[in-house]
XYZ file of C-alpha atoms in Angstrom:
759
model
C 26.844 19.249 -10.426
C 29.230 16.624 -9.055
C 31.627 18.096 -6.509
C 35.389 17.634 -6.578
C 36.289 15.333 -3.701
C 39.150 16.382 -1.407
C 37.628 14.633 1.585
C 39.863 12.002 3.197
C 42.538 12.830 0.605
C 45.009 9.970 0.211
C 42.658 7.526 1.922
C 39.435 7.908 -0.055
C 38.960 4.869 -2.267
C 42.222 3.324 -1.045
C 41.668 1.614 2.311
C 38.469 -0.084 3.548
C 35.813 2.434 4.510
C 34.672 2.444 8.148
C 30.904 2.849 8.448
C 29.462 3.048 11.972
C 25.882 2.514 13.083
C 24.397 4.715 15.806
C 20.780 3.515 15.908
C 18.695 0.429 15.243
C 15.330 1.975 16.096
C 14.043 5.270 17.472
C 14.468 4.137 21.075
C 18.245 3.721 20.899
C 19.965 6.459 22.933
C 20.826 9.632 21.024
C 24.245 9.574 22.691
C 25.323 6.608 20.552
C 25.945 8.931 17.597
C 28.381 10.893 19.738
C 29.960 7.677 21.037
C 30.536 6.326 17.545
C 32.139 9.621 16.538
C 34.440 9.926 19.549
C 35.465 6.421 20.634
C 37.543 5.778 17.516
C 37.991 6.674 13.872
C 35.096 6.248 11.437
C 34.384 7.763 8.045
C 30.586 7.591 8.070
C 27.863 7.325 10.701
C 24.564 5.766 9.685
C 21.406 5.226 11.689
C 18.133 3.356 11.271
C 15.347 4.899 13.373
C 12.286 3.400 11.715
C 10.434 0.210 12.528
C 7.595 -0.588 10.141
C 4.987 1.146 12.262
C 6.950 4.220 13.460
C 5.809 6.570 10.741
C 2.181 5.495 10.876
C 2.035 6.009 14.636
C 2.895 9.686 14.218
C 1.149 10.391 10.902
C -2.124 11.761 12.267
C -0.424 13.908 14.898
C 1.982 15.245 12.248
C -0.913 16.124 9.935
C -2.556 18.046 12.807
C 0.663 19.903 13.634
C 1.031 18.043 16.933
C 4.228 16.155 16.039
C 7.363 17.295 14.156
C 7.245 14.255 11.869
C 10.875 13.294 12.437
C 12.393 11.131 15.163
C 13.517 13.195 18.130
C 16.446 10.905 18.977
C 17.889 11.607 15.520
C 17.693 15.345 16.155
C 19.196 14.987 19.635
C 22.040 12.839 18.335
C 22.961 15.418 15.708
C 22.775 18.240 18.243
C 25.187 16.411 20.537
C 27.558 15.332 17.773
C 27.847 18.212 15.306
C 31.057 19.605 16.793
C 32.967 16.332 16.603
C 31.409 15.474 13.225
C 32.744 18.750 11.860
C 36.119 18.379 13.557
C 36.702 14.830 12.292
C 34.922 15.415 8.952
C 32.613 12.441 9.452
C 29.771 12.122 6.968
C 26.295 11.138 8.191
C 23.339 9.374 6.533
C 20.276 8.549 8.641
C 16.583 7.827 8.080
C 15.484 9.713 11.197
C 13.657 12.240 9.024
C 10.721 9.803 8.977
C 7.607 11.699 7.809
C 9.415 15.030 7.606
C 13.021 14.712 6.409
C 12.902 18.253 5.062
C 11.897 19.606 8.450
C 14.756 17.858 10.236
C 17.244 18.875 7.535
C 16.157 22.515 7.871
C 16.661 22.427 11.656
C 20.089 20.828 11.276
C 21.157 23.315 8.608
C 20.132 26.208 10.861
C 22.205 24.730 13.683
C 25.316 24.079 11.587
C 27.786 26.955 11.545
C 30.510 24.806 10.073
C 31.391 24.209 6.448
C 28.995 21.268 6.277
C 26.390 20.691 3.581
C 23.011 19.337 4.667
C 20.682 17.486 2.290
C 17.547 15.390 2.468
C 15.900 12.776 0.251
C 12.211 12.826 -0.712
C 9.957 10.555 -2.742
C 8.992 7.760 -0.373
C 5.573 9.223 0.501
C 3.096 8.009 -2.146
C -0.088 8.738 -0.191
C -1.082 11.583 -2.556
C -1.000 9.115 -5.463
C -2.630 6.253 -3.606
C -5.588 8.050 -2.078
C -6.957 8.057 1.445
C -9.096 4.905 1.600
C -8.476 1.189 1.389
C -10.607 -0.626 -1.211
C -13.671 -2.526 -0.047
C -13.099 -5.287 -2.605
C -10.053 -7.552 -2.604
C -9.652 -7.333 -6.371
C -9.155 -3.567 -6.169
C -6.183 -3.762 -3.796
C -2.593 -3.246 -4.885
C -0.677 -6.523 -5.300
C 0.315 -7.936 -1.925
C 4.056 -8.240 -1.309
C 3.747 -12.051 -1.265
C 1.183 -12.332 -4.065
C 3.643 -13.768 -6.595
C 5.114 -16.322 -4.194
C 3.781 -19.747 -5.182
C 4.632 -21.112 -1.731
C 2.178 -18.758 -0.044
C -1.579 -18.749 0.350
C -2.509 -15.325 1.661
C -4.729 -15.547 4.725
C -8.111 -13.877 4.966
C -6.751 -11.646 7.730
C -4.503 -9.938 5.171
C -7.623 -8.536 3.502
C -9.869 -7.697 6.458
C -10.216 -4.196 4.991
C -12.011 -5.621 1.932
C -15.551 -5.920 3.294
C -18.258 -4.387 1.144
C -20.763 -4.272 3.999
C -18.501 -2.032 6.068
C -17.168 1.475 5.714
C -13.880 1.843 3.829
C -10.849 1.984 6.126
C -8.891 5.237 6.165
C -5.240 5.095 5.069
C -2.894 6.789 7.528
C 0.444 6.462 5.719
C 1.883 4.918 2.570
C 5.661 4.958 2.228
C 7.774 3.129 -0.325
C 11.145 1.688 0.636
C 13.758 3.691 -1.284
C 17.183 2.420 -2.211
C 20.668 3.890 -1.887
C 21.124 5.751 -5.158
C 19.584 9.052 -4.001
C 21.845 9.071 -0.922
C 24.822 8.202 -3.113
C 24.008 11.084 -5.461
C 23.735 13.469 -2.514
C 27.237 12.438 -1.420
C 28.411 12.915 -4.993
C 27.105 16.482 -4.882
C 29.031 17.217 -1.711
C 26.573 16.455 1.084
C 28.004 15.895 4.559
C 24.765 15.175 6.437
C 21.897 13.433 4.650
C 18.451 13.071 6.200
C 16.113 10.438 4.770
C 12.592 9.283 5.355
C 11.639 5.708 4.540
C 14.632 4.093 2.897
C 15.442 0.425 3.300
C 17.389 -0.264 6.470
C 20.684 -0.976 4.709
C 20.467 1.778 2.066
C 22.552 4.384 3.949
C 25.400 1.873 4.368
C 25.248 0.876 0.700
C 25.441 4.540 -0.280
C 28.470 5.186 1.935
C 30.455 2.310 0.432
C 29.196 3.124 -3.083
C 30.450 6.698 -2.784
C 33.762 5.738 -1.165
C 34.674 3.174 -3.802
C 33.076 4.985 -6.769
C 31.409 1.772 -7.925
C 29.313 1.787 -11.057
C 25.582 1.272 -10.632
C 26.001 -2.180 -12.223
C 28.735 -3.378 -9.827
C 26.204 -5.813 -8.431
C 28.554 -8.094 -6.484
C 30.073 -5.111 -4.695
C 26.716 -3.450 -4.046
C 25.329 -6.754 -2.764
C 28.240 -7.075 -0.358
C 27.549 -3.576 0.939
C 23.861 -4.465 1.270
C 24.727 -7.339 3.584
C 27.215 -5.167 5.482
C 24.325 -2.779 6.044
C 22.074 -5.620 7.130
C 24.709 -6.736 9.619
C 24.967 -3.366 11.413
C 21.518 -1.818 10.854
C 20.101 -3.158 14.145
C 22.795 -1.555 16.311
C 23.719 -3.876 19.205
C 22.020 -6.922 17.658
C 25.367 -7.884 16.103
C 27.485 -7.037 19.152
C 25.681 -9.146 21.752
C 22.146 -7.823 21.989
C 19.407 -10.423 21.390
C 22.169 -13.059 21.245
C 20.933 -16.632 21.761
C 24.336 -17.775 23.017
C 24.715 -15.132 25.712
C 24.374 -17.672 28.526
C 27.801 -19.098 27.716
C 29.412 -15.888 28.956
C 29.457 -13.577 31.924
C 26.177 -11.654 31.786
C 28.040 -8.417 32.585
C 29.486 -8.548 29.101
C 26.043 -7.899 27.621
C 24.823 -5.168 29.952
C 25.964 -2.370 27.632
C 27.158 -3.691 24.247
C 28.942 -1.246 21.995
C 27.479 -0.386 18.611
C 28.904 -1.909 15.416
C 31.157 -0.786 12.598
C 31.446 -2.275 9.104
C 34.795 -2.020 7.351
C 33.876 -2.449 3.686
C 36.529 -3.318 1.111
C 36.580 -2.515 -2.586
C 35.223 -5.935 -3.531
C 32.219 -5.521 -1.214
C 33.442 -7.913 1.450
C 33.432 -6.501 4.952
C 34.705 -6.934 8.473
C 32.205 -6.374 11.281
C 33.777 -4.898 14.404
C 33.250 -2.319 17.158
C 35.260 0.293 19.006
C 37.839 -1.124 21.467
C 36.822 -0.978 25.095
C 33.086 -1.101 24.456
C 30.876 -3.858 25.837
C 29.494 -6.898 24.097
C 31.359 -8.916 21.512
C 31.630 -9.472 17.767
C 31.973 -13.173 17.023
C 30.988 -15.500 14.221
C 28.033 -16.536 16.357
C 26.751 -12.988 16.962
C 27.183 -12.262 13.258
C 25.351 -15.413 12.180
C 22.487 -14.486 14.482
C 22.193 -11.024 12.953
C 22.490 -12.314 9.387
C 19.563 -14.660 10.005
C 17.424 -11.874 11.500
C 14.497 -10.638 9.383
C 15.817 -12.300 6.229
C 13.661 -12.861 3.153
C 15.276 -16.204 2.334
C 18.394 -16.753 0.274
C 17.768 -13.636 -1.868
C 17.912 -10.264 -0.125
C 16.071 -7.565 -2.070
C 16.905 -3.871 -2.325
C 15.931 -1.182 -4.818
C 19.477 -1.117 -6.235
C 20.566 -4.752 -6.108
C 19.611 -8.311 -5.217
C 21.996 -10.181 -2.902
C 22.326 -13.969 -3.140
C 23.360 -15.448 0.194
C 23.692 -19.159 -0.653
C 27.506 -19.093 -0.477
C 28.006 -16.561 2.313
C 31.075 -17.132 4.507
C 31.913 -15.807 7.973
C 35.354 -16.054 9.548
C 36.775 -14.774 12.829
C 39.854 -12.780 11.832
C 40.694 -11.248 15.191
C 39.269 -10.190 18.508
C 35.837 -8.651 17.818
C 36.466 -8.871 14.068
C 34.443 -11.084 11.707
C 34.912 -11.098 7.944
C 31.839 -11.582 5.754
C 32.289 -12.691 2.135
C 30.784 -14.922 -0.542
C 27.803 -12.691 -1.398
C 26.767 -12.434 -5.058
C 24.715 -9.677 -6.649
C 22.249 -9.204 -9.506
C 20.061 -6.379 -10.869
C 17.184 -5.291 -8.622
C 13.491 -5.973 -9.259
C 11.413 -3.214 -10.832
C 9.207 -3.069 -7.739
C 9.806 -2.082 -4.140
C 7.890 -2.646 -0.927
C 5.154 -0.173 -0.067
C 4.136 -0.055 3.606
C 0.470 0.918 3.862
C -1.021 1.528 7.301
C -4.729 2.061 7.716
C -7.155 2.466 10.582
C -8.041 -1.081 11.499
C -10.620 -0.238 14.144
C -10.266 -0.891 17.871
C -8.618 -3.556 19.978
C -8.485 -4.608 23.617
C -7.080 -7.347 25.815
C -7.982 -8.804 29.197
C -5.471 -10.622 31.385
C -6.901 -13.051 33.944
C -4.786 -15.210 36.258
C -5.227 -18.791 37.422
C -3.086 -20.799 39.809
C -2.205 -24.427 40.378
C -4.810 -27.089 39.765
C -6.952 -27.554 36.633
C -5.907 -24.374 34.830
C -7.099 -25.649 31.448
C -10.540 -26.399 32.857
C -10.567 -22.989 34.524
C -9.784 -21.261 31.261
C -12.365 -23.353 29.409
C -14.993 -22.249 31.907
C -13.918 -18.614 31.547
C -14.192 -18.736 27.729
C -17.653 -20.327 27.846
C -18.846 -17.640 30.260
C -17.509 -14.773 28.135
C -19.085 -16.133 24.949
C -22.429 -16.682 26.698
C -22.698 -13.218 28.223
C -21.225 -11.473 25.152
C -24.196 -12.369 22.986
C -24.450 -13.292 19.298
C -24.840 -9.765 17.912
C -21.651 -8.447 19.513
C -19.757 -11.640 18.646
C -20.624 -11.277 14.940
C -19.245 -7.730 14.928
C -15.814 -8.862 16.137
C -13.013 -9.352 13.604
C -10.870 -11.239 16.116
C -11.705 -12.927 19.428
C -9.048 -15.216 20.880
C -8.458 -16.845 24.263
C -4.766 -17.620 24.808
C -3.230 -19.503 27.734
C 0.146 -17.983 28.589
C 2.444 -20.276 30.540
C 2.243 -23.573 32.406
C 2.178 -23.793 36.217
C 5.268 -25.266 37.841
C 5.141 -28.707 39.418
C 5.610 -28.621 43.190
C 5.991 -24.808 43.069
C 8.252 -23.022 45.525
C 6.178 -19.829 45.423
C 2.775 -18.744 44.130
C 4.159 -16.769 41.193
C 5.710 -19.900 39.703
C 2.323 -21.611 39.968
C 0.467 -18.776 38.234
C -0.402 -18.526 34.537
C -2.775 -16.217 32.765
C -5.361 -16.225 30.043
C -5.144 -13.444 27.488
C -8.402 -12.461 25.852
C -7.603 -10.492 22.679
C -10.251 -8.851 20.493
C -10.428 -6.491 17.502
C -13.393 -4.870 15.767
C -14.468 -1.800 13.855
C -17.395 -1.661 16.279
C -16.600 0.018 19.579
C -19.836 -1.250 21.222
C -18.902 -4.851 20.344
C -15.672 -4.516 22.312
C -17.242 -2.768 25.287
C -19.688 -5.679 25.397
C -16.763 -7.882 26.436
C -16.281 -5.765 29.538
C -20.004 -6.120 30.127
C -19.636 -9.884 29.929
C -16.914 -9.703 32.579
C -19.293 -7.891 34.901
C -21.884 -10.624 34.332
C -19.369 -13.270 35.401
C -18.761 -11.354 38.621
C -18.552 -13.913 41.433
C -19.422 -16.772 39.104
C -15.719 -17.018 38.276
C -13.556 -20.129 38.436
C -11.705 -21.166 41.579
C -8.836 -18.839 42.420
C -9.669 -16.188 39.791
C -7.502 -13.073 40.243
C -5.930 -10.304 38.189
C -4.092 -7.030 38.399
C -6.143 -3.981 39.331
C -4.754 -2.167 36.279
C -7.412 -2.600 33.579
C -6.131 -0.031 31.057
C -5.504 -2.697 28.401
C -9.191 -3.685 28.641
C -10.244 -0.235 27.434
C -10.670 -0.405 23.630
C -8.128 1.719 21.768
C -7.648 2.504 18.071
C -5.092 0.380 16.252
C -3.378 0.541 12.877
C -3.356 -2.381 10.466
C -0.598 -3.091 7.963
C -0.805 -4.038 4.312
C 2.526 -4.590 2.498
C 2.124 -3.934 -1.217
C 4.287 -3.787 -4.327
C 5.021 -0.426 -5.962
C 6.801 0.107 -9.285
C 10.096 1.953 -9.005
C 9.246 3.818 -12.205
C 6.362 5.465 -10.324
C 8.638 6.907 -7.648
C 9.691 10.561 -7.744
C 12.915 10.638 -5.761
C 14.743 13.919 -5.328
C 17.723 15.256 -3.397
C 17.381 18.659 -1.725
C 20.214 20.768 -0.281
C 19.276 23.169 2.522
C 21.389 26.086 3.767
C 21.315 27.876 7.114
C 18.678 30.305 5.830
C 16.343 27.504 4.780
C 16.963 28.002 1.063
C 16.555 24.749 -0.854
C 18.224 23.561 -4.057
C 16.743 20.367 -5.525
C 17.896 17.705 -7.981
C 16.220 14.769 -9.664
C 17.878 11.388 -9.176
C 18.763 8.697 -11.671
C 16.936 5.375 -11.518
C 18.765 2.026 -11.572
C 19.931 1.256 -15.130
C 18.653 -2.323 -15.159
C 15.886 -4.321 -13.578
C 15.441 -8.060 -13.411
C 12.181 -9.878 -12.837
C 11.830 -11.764 -9.600
C 12.153 -15.492 -10.063
C 10.191 -17.874 -7.872
C 11.628 -17.994 -4.390
C 13.675 -21.061 -3.487
C 12.240 -23.454 -0.932
C 13.604 -26.938 -0.486
C 14.505 -29.657 1.962
C 18.088 -30.834 1.925
C 18.886 -32.456 -1.414
C 21.289 -35.103 -0.077
C 20.202 -36.073 3.442
C 22.879 -37.696 5.540
C 22.564 -41.318 6.592
C 22.756 -41.278 10.373
C 24.518 -44.468 11.458
C 24.259 -43.938 15.184
C 21.877 -44.370 18.064
C 19.760 -41.327 18.876
C 19.371 -39.361 22.066
C 16.691 -36.772 22.881
C 18.091 -33.377 23.864
C 16.847 -29.810 23.834
C 17.504 -28.284 20.435
C 19.140 -25.264 22.059
C 21.874 -27.405 23.566
C 23.247 -27.827 20.050
C 21.692 -25.050 17.984
C 21.784 -21.249 18.149
C 19.547 -18.965 16.114
C 17.471 -15.829 15.771
C 13.931 -14.961 14.731
C 12.090 -11.831 13.677
C 9.172 -10.397 11.753
C 8.494 -9.307 8.201
C 4.929 -8.054 8.287
C 2.619 -11.034 8.705
C 5.507 -13.473 8.335
C 7.959 -14.834 10.863
C 11.492 -15.740 9.885
C 13.960 -17.764 11.897
C 17.378 -19.239 11.283
C 19.174 -22.069 13.074
C 22.881 -22.852 12.963
C 25.439 -25.230 14.454
C 29.213 -25.270 14.773
C 30.623 -28.503 13.359
C 30.346 -30.516 10.162
C 28.865 -33.477 12.034
C 26.224 -31.271 13.610
C 25.483 -29.704 10.222
C 24.948 -33.073 8.564
C 22.366 -33.830 11.228
C 20.692 -30.397 11.244
C 20.224 -30.078 7.483
C 18.871 -33.629 7.266
C 16.649 -33.468 10.332
C 15.199 -29.963 10.180
C 12.927 -30.267 7.144
C 9.807 -28.232 6.442
C 7.680 -31.134 7.656
C 9.692 -31.359 10.876
C 9.269 -27.631 11.525
C 5.530 -27.963 10.958
C 5.467 -30.875 13.408
C 7.478 -28.970 16.014
C 5.209 -25.933 15.707
C 2.537 -28.063 17.333
C -0.567 -26.109 18.292
C 0.820 -22.945 16.672
C 0.418 -24.454 13.201
C -2.545 -23.538 10.986
C -3.438 -25.021 7.604
C -3.365 -21.582 5.971
C 0.297 -21.083 6.930
C 3.172 -22.104 4.675
C 6.866 -22.720 5.298
C 9.795 -21.693 3.132
C 13.220 -23.252 3.710
C 16.740 -22.625 2.381
C 20.274 -23.545 3.472
C 23.511 -21.616 3.960
C 26.018 -24.489 4.069
C 29.168 -22.417 4.596
C 27.855 -21.139 7.918
C 26.039 -24.386 8.855
C 22.632 -22.649 8.871
C 19.084 -23.383 7.775
C 16.582 -20.571 7.367
C 12.790 -20.658 7.484
C 9.943 -18.252 6.815
C 6.540 -19.119 8.273
C 4.040 -17.158 6.200
C 0.971 -15.728 7.923
C 1.744 -16.699 11.511
C 1.951 -13.058 12.704
C -1.532 -12.194 11.380
C -1.304 -8.701 9.828
C 1.991 -7.675 11.375
C 3.197 -6.234 14.628
C 0.865 -3.216 14.795
C -2.205 -5.456 14.775
C -0.923 -8.961 15.516
C -2.957 -11.083 17.885
C 0.181 -12.914 19.027
C 1.748 -11.846 22.310
C 5.144 -12.001 20.574
C 4.072 -9.869 17.622
C 7.683 -9.113 16.630
C 8.567 -12.813 16.567
C 11.701 -12.143 18.604
C 11.027 -14.811 21.231
C 10.054 -17.517 18.773
C 13.505 -19.002 18.197
C 14.172 -19.488 21.912
C 10.806 -21.215 22.250
C 11.729 -23.405 19.275
C 15.176 -24.163 20.729
C 13.460 -25.494 23.842
C 11.933 -28.376 21.836
C 13.194 -31.918 22.396
C 14.798 -33.379 19.274
C 16.582 -36.627 18.433
C 20.320 -36.184 17.981
C 22.876 -38.869 17.040
C 25.064 -39.859 19.961
C 27.996 -39.831 17.527
C 27.821 -36.039 17.434
C 28.930 -35.993 21.044
C 31.761 -38.429 20.423
C 33.475 -36.471 17.643
C 33.357 -32.711 17.893
C 35.546 -30.119 16.218
C 35.420 -26.411 16.935
C 37.506 -23.266 16.642
C 38.230 -20.495 19.101
C 40.702 -17.641 19.392
C 43.188 -17.226 22.218
C 45.399 -14.179 22.791
C 49.131 -14.842 22.665
C 49.573 -13.483 26.185
C 47.222 -16.135 27.490
C 48.683 -19.092 25.612
C 52.163 -18.230 26.818
C 51.083 -18.383 30.446
C 52.360 -21.309 32.492
C 49.953 -22.999 34.866
C 51.669 -24.940 37.665
C 50.583 -28.521 38.077
C 48.292 -29.416 40.961
C 47.264 -25.820 41.679
C 44.074 -23.959 40.915
C 43.589 -22.385 37.496
C 40.983 -20.146 35.948
C 39.567 -21.469 32.651
C 38.936 -17.858 31.611
C 42.686 -17.348 31.355
C 42.917 -20.011 28.692
C 39.538 -19.999 26.969
C 38.954 -16.223 26.811
C 35.548 -16.715 28.404
C 34.861 -14.349 31.334
C 32.020 -16.423 32.737
C 34.601 -18.886 34.063
C 36.352 -16.330 36.279
C 35.957 -18.479 39.400
C 39.143 -20.539 39.844
C 38.827 -24.312 39.985
C 40.907 -26.122 42.571
C 42.076 -29.732 42.441
C 40.691 -32.326 44.790
C 42.763 -34.884 46.699
C 43.278 -36.904 43.510
C 44.578 -33.902 41.584
C 41.384 -33.611 39.536
C 39.284 -30.484 39.027
C 35.635 -31.060 39.970
C 32.910 -29.107 38.179
C 29.185 -29.142 38.659
C 26.725 -29.501 35.791
C 26.322 -25.790 35.141
C 30.059 -25.159 35.226
C 30.651 -27.913 32.728
C 27.903 -26.736 30.377
C 29.432 -23.265 30.476
C 32.894 -24.704 29.924
C 31.621 -26.763 26.994
C 29.993 -23.809 25.273
C 33.135 -21.765 25.709
C 34.905 -24.409 23.665
C 32.069 -24.919 21.242
C 30.790 -28.182 22.725
C 27.072 -28.545 23.377
C 26.575 -31.727 25.398
C 24.557 -32.420 28.509
C 26.629 -33.928 31.309
C 25.589 -34.082 34.920
C 28.905 -34.135 36.799
C 32.467 -34.949 35.897
C 36.088 -34.505 36.864
C 38.729 -33.041 34.619
C 42.450 -33.630 35.055
C 44.891 -31.265 33.389
C 48.324 -32.630 32.539
C 51.064 -30.057 31.886
C 48.581 -27.346 30.893
C 50.469 -25.024 28.529
C 53.812 -26.067 30.004
C 55.018 -28.137 27.030
C 55.053 -25.439 24.366
C 57.243 -27.387 21.967
C 54.901 -30.373 21.985
C 51.904 -28.094 21.234
C 49.589 -30.668 22.785
C 47.504 -30.522 25.911
C 45.769 -33.656 27.138
C 42.716 -33.412 29.364
C 41.048 -36.544 30.674
C 37.374 -36.201 31.590
C 35.159 -38.729 33.262
C 31.398 -38.549 33.697
C 29.049 -40.710 35.697
C 25.926 -39.472 33.970
C 25.610 -38.443 30.351
C 22.394 -37.237 28.773
C 19.995 -37.842 31.633
C 21.795 -40.884 33.010
C 22.292 -42.831 29.788
C 26.072 -43.309 29.732
C 27.804 -44.206 26.517
C 31.359 -43.994 27.805
C 33.476 -42.416 30.494
C 36.890 -41.327 29.245
C 37.538 -38.666 26.636
C 40.646 -36.950 25.347
C 40.794 -33.295 24.304
C 43.717 -32.583 21.971
C 44.668 -28.947 21.291
C 46.848 -28.326 18.266
C 48.152 -24.812 17.772
C 47.742 -23.784 14.126
C 47.429 -20.655 12.023
C 45.464 -20.966 8.775
C 45.805 -24.742 8.946
C 49.604 -24.682 9.238
C 51.198 -25.874 12.447
C 53.183 -23.193 14.246
C 56.597 -24.519 15.223
C 57.843 -21.610 17.338
C 56.098 -19.505 19.934
C 57.594 -16.386 18.336
C 55.728 -17.163 15.111
C 52.326 -17.023 16.758
C 50.336 -13.882 15.847
C 48.396 -11.917 18.446
C 45.414 -14.162 17.807
C 45.833 -17.646 16.437
C 43.359 -20.352 15.599
C 43.149 -23.348 17.885
C 41.523 -26.502 16.611
C 39.984 -28.699 19.278
C 39.084 -32.286 18.469
C 37.176 -34.424 20.955
C 37.470 -38.167 20.392
C 36.223 -41.041 22.483
C 39.226 -42.560 24.186
C 39.919 -46.278 23.984
C 40.993 -47.248 27.487
């Protein structure tokens, strides 16, 4: 029975709904739920506690009665927050129920002595239907998540379980990713606190907006907008400054304790991403682009209730720590959802051995030959994986031994425990036969074989799901309801993958720079696949990036990481100057069993941004960017020929140290200061040293123009292409020049154009 809604009377379905996030994984502090409830006004609190492997890690212990099955931080957060949740009538939807949403809901209901209704969602656990063993033949396996993607050739590692000459692998957990409709129906029936197991990360946010705006189940554009709003805030601080590639342009103190995000979702599905005032971190177009590009599936984002098309997505800074997201289109969902199957993969181990200084490659080659010799053929044949990885490169002319030290990582997996222990036996055989300078830590715990879980992402038909909503009272009495499935499904079309269709003609000389001096980005994992997105800030930079960064170029830049069995998918988001890639198969079988040191793929984009690329010099001669300055700062008057703090004018706290003029009235900066200053203004050049002279800085308010003359003796590693530049600041709001200071809003847009000066 649908409940009459008196909640938020006069506001419900009228103003944008404020949905806060309190968790991005089970390790986020439980106190963040309380913080989100108390530091400002919100209507809903949502939380994502589940990485892909969370549930599997606890499945055996839960089955034995040695683990509660739910995430403890979810329980702690609710314990700490129930009073304020009841007082402020905040509704909650979280997936912290994990393997046992009913158990957590029962505990919460017993704790609640307020007029709050507690419910939980079931139906994600399909292990009883699937059975307890993986097939020993590939043809008997459920369809792989990427099986219908014509761009992908599934690697043999994806099907290591399918070996007829070995014992069938035991399945530990099998959970389907549920959508938002069950949560929405629970809200419709009056639920205040909803506990879920495995739902897709954004589903709680979709459900909150769906309920608030009373959308129909076919309002696909609106639902798609809410899906992306959920994607933007699901990873907690990842949109407010955590994992932010551009953090080095700011004072590091700003990112010590970023606040958690809030999505303000409007009736049309567009949203504004923000955070509570006074909390750390920042919400900017750059932090939002980074989060959008994190763990994407390409230009189509799939959910059990809707597909979101991202090709035309737009992001705009609309105030301090406020970014509007729009341009998302929706369509009916597919009739399948992802099924995360975890099975016992066997055992794994790793050895870490250090080498220093000279001839490290020869040292590691000798080490590998010795291990393979003393391991023996029989043990080697029983290994599924045996890899020798060199981690790091020794510094040239090192200043200390640590900077001269790198290590070799021996990584092995097998269903045979004796085969792995034979590796330790081989180490004992090497003994004092080791290479020159061999050393290691005395902590050898990682060399002891341990069980590991392997991941197989499959497709599961939504029609085979049995989703239900259950209401629990303080006595543990349960009342259950079936849920309604999506009214329409739409087959998945082939995924887009293309190089730019109209490459720009670059009529300029080229200069080699590090990609990260121009490009920001983010990377992450989706099972065996790694995704990463790259973006720039100006039209000129975009013309270069979309033309230069093709699939072939990415393959080339991957270097030794590339394998023939991998494949690359590429799409563009032109409104945010971004290209997005998926590298299929590079993470082996996923984070729980990946042989890569960076199994989550989080560090990949910063490695990629460290590559040298060829960039047109013209990009550095004509740059346009946008930043926001508070009115109180623009109205400040800086006396001529006295020190000034760039932070006061550029709203960038990393430039807190005042600059003082030299005898000529110029302001000297070193290389690092200038690079910081550039990034604050959106410029990404490499200059060694220069002087900047400020003429009438903010003193001629009627003229609305500030002229800064810069000179540099060395540009781009000593290859000068000019010395004098002019920065022209024009004060505008929405493209219209502001004639009077009184007309300026609290935050106005400043367009900065850098042109080469003709002197």
